[in-house]
Amino acid sequence: MQYNAFVQKFESDLMTQGRQLRGYFSRSYGAESERRLNKFVTYLANAASLRSLSLGKGYCLRATSLLAIVMDRNAGELAAYTATEQVDVASLAPVCQRVAALDGQ
């Protein structure tokens, strides 16, 4: 829900940064770029997952707070904001719904 709103609002920013990241990996690793990029993205996802486990419910509170701050920015300002703030972008994954579902068990 909130994550979807984030993706819709900053779709252009995310696409631009994705192209730049793919370009970097292509220039740096050539034929190995896709495999290396996939490995890097998997690393980020795994690191975010480990952080979510170690922080428990605090993870969702932190992610919700960060999402509210970011959503106050205008579309097109995401890269500038993340360049000036210490932001754990990987933590913006939609994990909180799964945590909430586990609380009900």
PDB file of C-alpha atoms in Angstrom:
ATOM      1  CA  MET A   1       0.000   0.000   0.000  1.00  0.00           C
ATOM      2  CA  GLN A   2       2.445   2.677   1.143  1.00  0.00           C
ATOM      3  CA  TYR A   3       5.241   0.927  -0.719  1.00  0.00           C
ATOM      4  CA  ASN A   4       3.155   0.919  -3.906  1.00  0.00           C
ATOM      5  CA  ALA A   5       2.533   4.659  -3.505  1.00  0.00           C
ATOM      6  CA  PHE A   6       6.292   5.168  -3.109  1.00  0.00           C
ATOM      7  CA  VAL A   7       7.044   3.190  -6.279  1.00  0.00           C
ATOM      8  CA  GLN A   8       4.386   5.055  -8.261  1.00  0.00           C
ATOM      9  CA  LYS A   9       5.502   8.486  -7.058  1.00  0.00           C
ATOM     10  CA  PHE A  10       9.195   7.867  -7.664  1.00  0.00           C
ATOM     11  CA  GLU A  11       8.940   5.533 -10.662  1.00  0.00           C
ATOM     12  CA  SER A  12      10.954   7.856 -12.893  1.00  0.00           C
ATOM     13  CA  ASP A  13      13.649   8.296 -10.216  1.00  0.00           C
ATOM     14  CA  LEU A  14      13.857   4.540  -9.663  1.00  0.00           C
ATOM     15  CA  MET A  15      14.041   3.798 -13.389  1.00  0.00           C
ATOM     16  CA  THR A  16      16.803   6.382 -13.874  1.00  0.00           C
ATOM     17  CA  GLN A  17      18.843   5.010 -10.974  1.00  0.00           C
ATOM     18  CA  GLY A  18      18.264   1.452 -12.195  1.00  0.00           C
ATOM     19  CA  ARG A  19      19.632   2.366 -15.633  1.00  0.00           C
ATOM     20  CA  GLN A  20      22.647   4.014 -14.036  1.00  0.00           C
ATOM     21  CA  LEU A  21      23.302   0.971 -11.861  1.00  0.00           C
ATOM     22  CA  ARG A  22      23.000  -1.387 -14.838  1.00  0.00           C
ATOM     23  CA  GLY A  23      25.323   0.900 -16.812  1.00  0.00           C
ATOM     24  CA  TYR A  24      27.901   0.849 -14.034  1.00  0.00           C
ATOM     25  CA  PHE A  25      27.829  -2.950 -13.841  1.00  0.00           C
ATOM     26  CA  SER A  26      28.005  -3.220 -17.631  1.00  0.00           C
ATOM     27  CA  ARG A  27      31.056  -0.954 -17.818  1.00  0.00           C
ATOM     28  CA  SER A  28      32.729  -2.618 -14.845  1.00  0.00           C
ATOM     29  CA  TYR A  29      32.017  -6.283 -15.565  1.00  0.00           C
ATOM     30  CA  GLY A  30      31.176  -6.583 -19.260  1.00  0.00           C
ATOM     31  CA  ALA A  31      29.733 -10.004 -20.080  1.00  0.00           C
ATOM     32  CA  GLU A  32      29.542 -10.802 -16.353  1.00  0.00           C
ATOM     33  CA  SER A  33      27.478  -7.690 -15.581  1.00  0.00           C
ATOM     34  CA  GLU A  34      24.046  -9.324 -15.364  1.00  0.00           C
ATOM     35  CA  ARG A  35      25.267 -12.111 -13.104  1.00  0.00           C
ATOM     36  CA  ARG A  36      27.176  -9.662 -10.899  1.00  0.00           C
ATOM     37  CA  LEU A  37      24.234  -7.254 -10.695  1.00  0.00           C
ATOM     38  CA  ASN A  38      21.893 -10.095  -9.719  1.00  0.00           C
ATOM     39  CA  LYS A  39      24.349 -11.167  -7.043  1.00  0.00           C
ATOM     40  CA  PHE A  40      24.569  -7.588  -5.721  1.00  0.00           C
ATOM     41  CA  VAL A  41      20.781  -7.164  -5.615  1.00  0.00           C
ATOM     42  CA  THR A  42      20.452 -10.514  -3.831  1.00  0.00           C
ATOM     43  CA  TYR A  43      23.042  -9.342  -1.303  1.00  0.00           C
ATOM     44  CA  LEU A  44      21.056  -6.153  -0.647  1.00  0.00           C
ATOM     45  CA  ALA A  45      17.827  -8.101  -0.209  1.00  0.00           C
ATOM     46  CA  ASN A  46      19.461 -10.597   2.151  1.00  0.00           C
ATOM     47  CA  ALA A  47      21.045  -7.794   4.181  1.00  0.00           C
ATOM     48  CA  ALA A  48      17.675  -6.046   4.501  1.00  0.00           C
ATOM     49  CA  SER A  49      16.098  -9.314   5.584  1.00  0.00           C
ATOM     50  CA  LEU A  50      18.728  -9.831   8.278  1.00  0.00           C
ATOM     51  CA  ARG A  51      18.221  -6.261   9.519  1.00  0.00           C
ATOM     52  CA  SER A  52      14.472  -6.805   9.679  1.00  0.00           C
ATOM     53  CA  LEU A  53      14.992  -9.951  11.758  1.00  0.00           C
ATOM     54  CA  SER A  54      17.448  -8.291  14.133  1.00  0.00           C
ATOM     55  CA  LEU A  55      15.277  -5.196  14.691  1.00  0.00           C
ATOM     56  CA  GLY A  56      11.953  -7.010  14.986  1.00  0.00           C
ATOM     57  CA  LYS A  57       8.997  -4.621  15.228  1.00  0.00           C
ATOM     58  CA  GLY A  58      11.433  -1.697  15.360  1.00  0.00           C
ATOM     59  CA  TYR A  59      12.252  -2.408  11.731  1.00  0.00           C
ATOM     60  CA  CYS A  60       8.705  -1.656  10.622  1.00  0.00           C
ATOM     61  CA  LEU A  61       8.534   1.495  12.753  1.00  0.00           C
ATOM     62  CA  ARG A  62      11.807   2.702  11.231  1.00  0.00           C
ATOM     63  CA  ALA A  63      10.727   1.829   7.682  1.00  0.00           C
ATOM     64  CA  THR A  64       7.351   3.540   8.144  1.00  0.00           C
ATOM     65  CA  SER A  65       9.033   6.675   9.504  1.00  0.00           C
ATOM     66  CA  LEU A  66      11.558   6.777   6.654  1.00  0.00           C
ATOM     67  CA  LEU A  67       8.831   6.205   4.089  1.00  0.00           C
ATOM     68  CA  ALA A  68       6.818   9.141   5.487  1.00  0.00           C
ATOM     69  CA  ILE A  69       9.868  11.412   5.245  1.00  0.00           C
ATOM     70  CA  VAL A  70      10.623  10.345   1.679  1.00  0.00           C
ATOM     71  CA  MET A  71       6.993  10.661   0.572  1.00  0.00           C
ATOM     72  CA  ASP A  72       7.087  14.338   1.622  1.00  0.00           C
ATOM     73  CA  ARG A  73       9.647  14.906  -1.144  1.00  0.00           C
ATOM     74  CA  ASN A  74       8.667  15.766  -4.693  1.00  0.00           C
ATOM     75  CA  ALA A  75       9.023  13.275  -7.512  1.00  0.00           C
ATOM     76  CA  GLY A  76      12.465  13.773  -9.003  1.00  0.00           C
ATOM     77  CA  GLU A  77      14.091  14.507  -5.615  1.00  0.00           C
ATOM     78  CA  LEU A  78      14.756  10.951  -4.453  1.00  0.00           C
ATOM     79  CA  ALA A  79      18.375  10.736  -5.627  1.00  0.00           C
ATOM     80  CA  ALA A  80      19.221  14.136  -4.159  1.00  0.00           C
ATOM     81  CA  TYR A  81      17.672  13.167  -0.820  1.00  0.00           C
ATOM     82  CA  THR A  82      19.435   9.817  -0.586  1.00  0.00           C
ATOM     83  CA  ALA A  83      22.745  11.461  -1.541  1.00  0.00           C
ATOM     84  CA  THR A  84      22.574  13.780   1.488  1.00  0.00           C
ATOM     85  CA  GLU A  85      21.085  11.399   4.048  1.00  0.00           C
ATOM     86  CA  GLN A  86      22.352   8.149   5.476  1.00  0.00           C
ATOM     87  CA  VAL A  87      19.524   6.078   4.052  1.00  0.00           C
ATOM     88  CA  ASP A  88      19.324   2.319   4.066  1.00  0.00           C
ATOM     89  CA  VAL A  89      17.466   2.077   0.773  1.00  0.00           C
ATOM     90  CA  ALA A  90      17.399  -1.693   0.896  1.00  0.00           C
ATOM     91  CA  SER A  91      15.197  -1.477   3.981  1.00  0.00           C
ATOM     92  CA  LEU A  92      12.321  -0.083   1.943  1.00  0.00           C
ATOM     93  CA  ALA A  93      11.288  -3.605   0.980  1.00  0.00           C
ATOM     94  CA  PRO A  94       7.668  -4.473   1.804  1.00  0.00           C
ATOM     95  CA  VAL A  95       8.517  -6.819   4.679  1.00  0.00           C
ATOM     96  CA  CYS A  96       6.260  -5.265   7.317  1.00  0.00           C
ATOM     97  CA  GLN A  97       3.132  -6.971   6.015  1.00  0.00           C
ATOM     98  CA  ARG A  98       4.776 -10.354   6.548  1.00  0.00           C
ATOM     99  CA  VAL A  99       5.874  -9.353  10.060  1.00  0.00           C
ATOM    100  CA  ALA A 100       2.323  -8.237  10.867  1.00  0.00           C
ATOM    101  CA  ALA A 101       0.970 -11.541   9.545  1.00  0.00           C
ATOM    102  CA  LEU A 102       3.367 -13.465  11.787  1.00  0.00           C
ATOM    103  CA  ASP A 103       2.154 -11.516  14.825  1.00  0.00           C
ATOM    104  CA  GLY A 104      -1.297 -13.018  14.272  1.00  0.00           C
ATOM    105  CA  GLN A 105      -0.017 -16.603  14.493  1.00  0.00           C
TER     106      GLN A 105
END
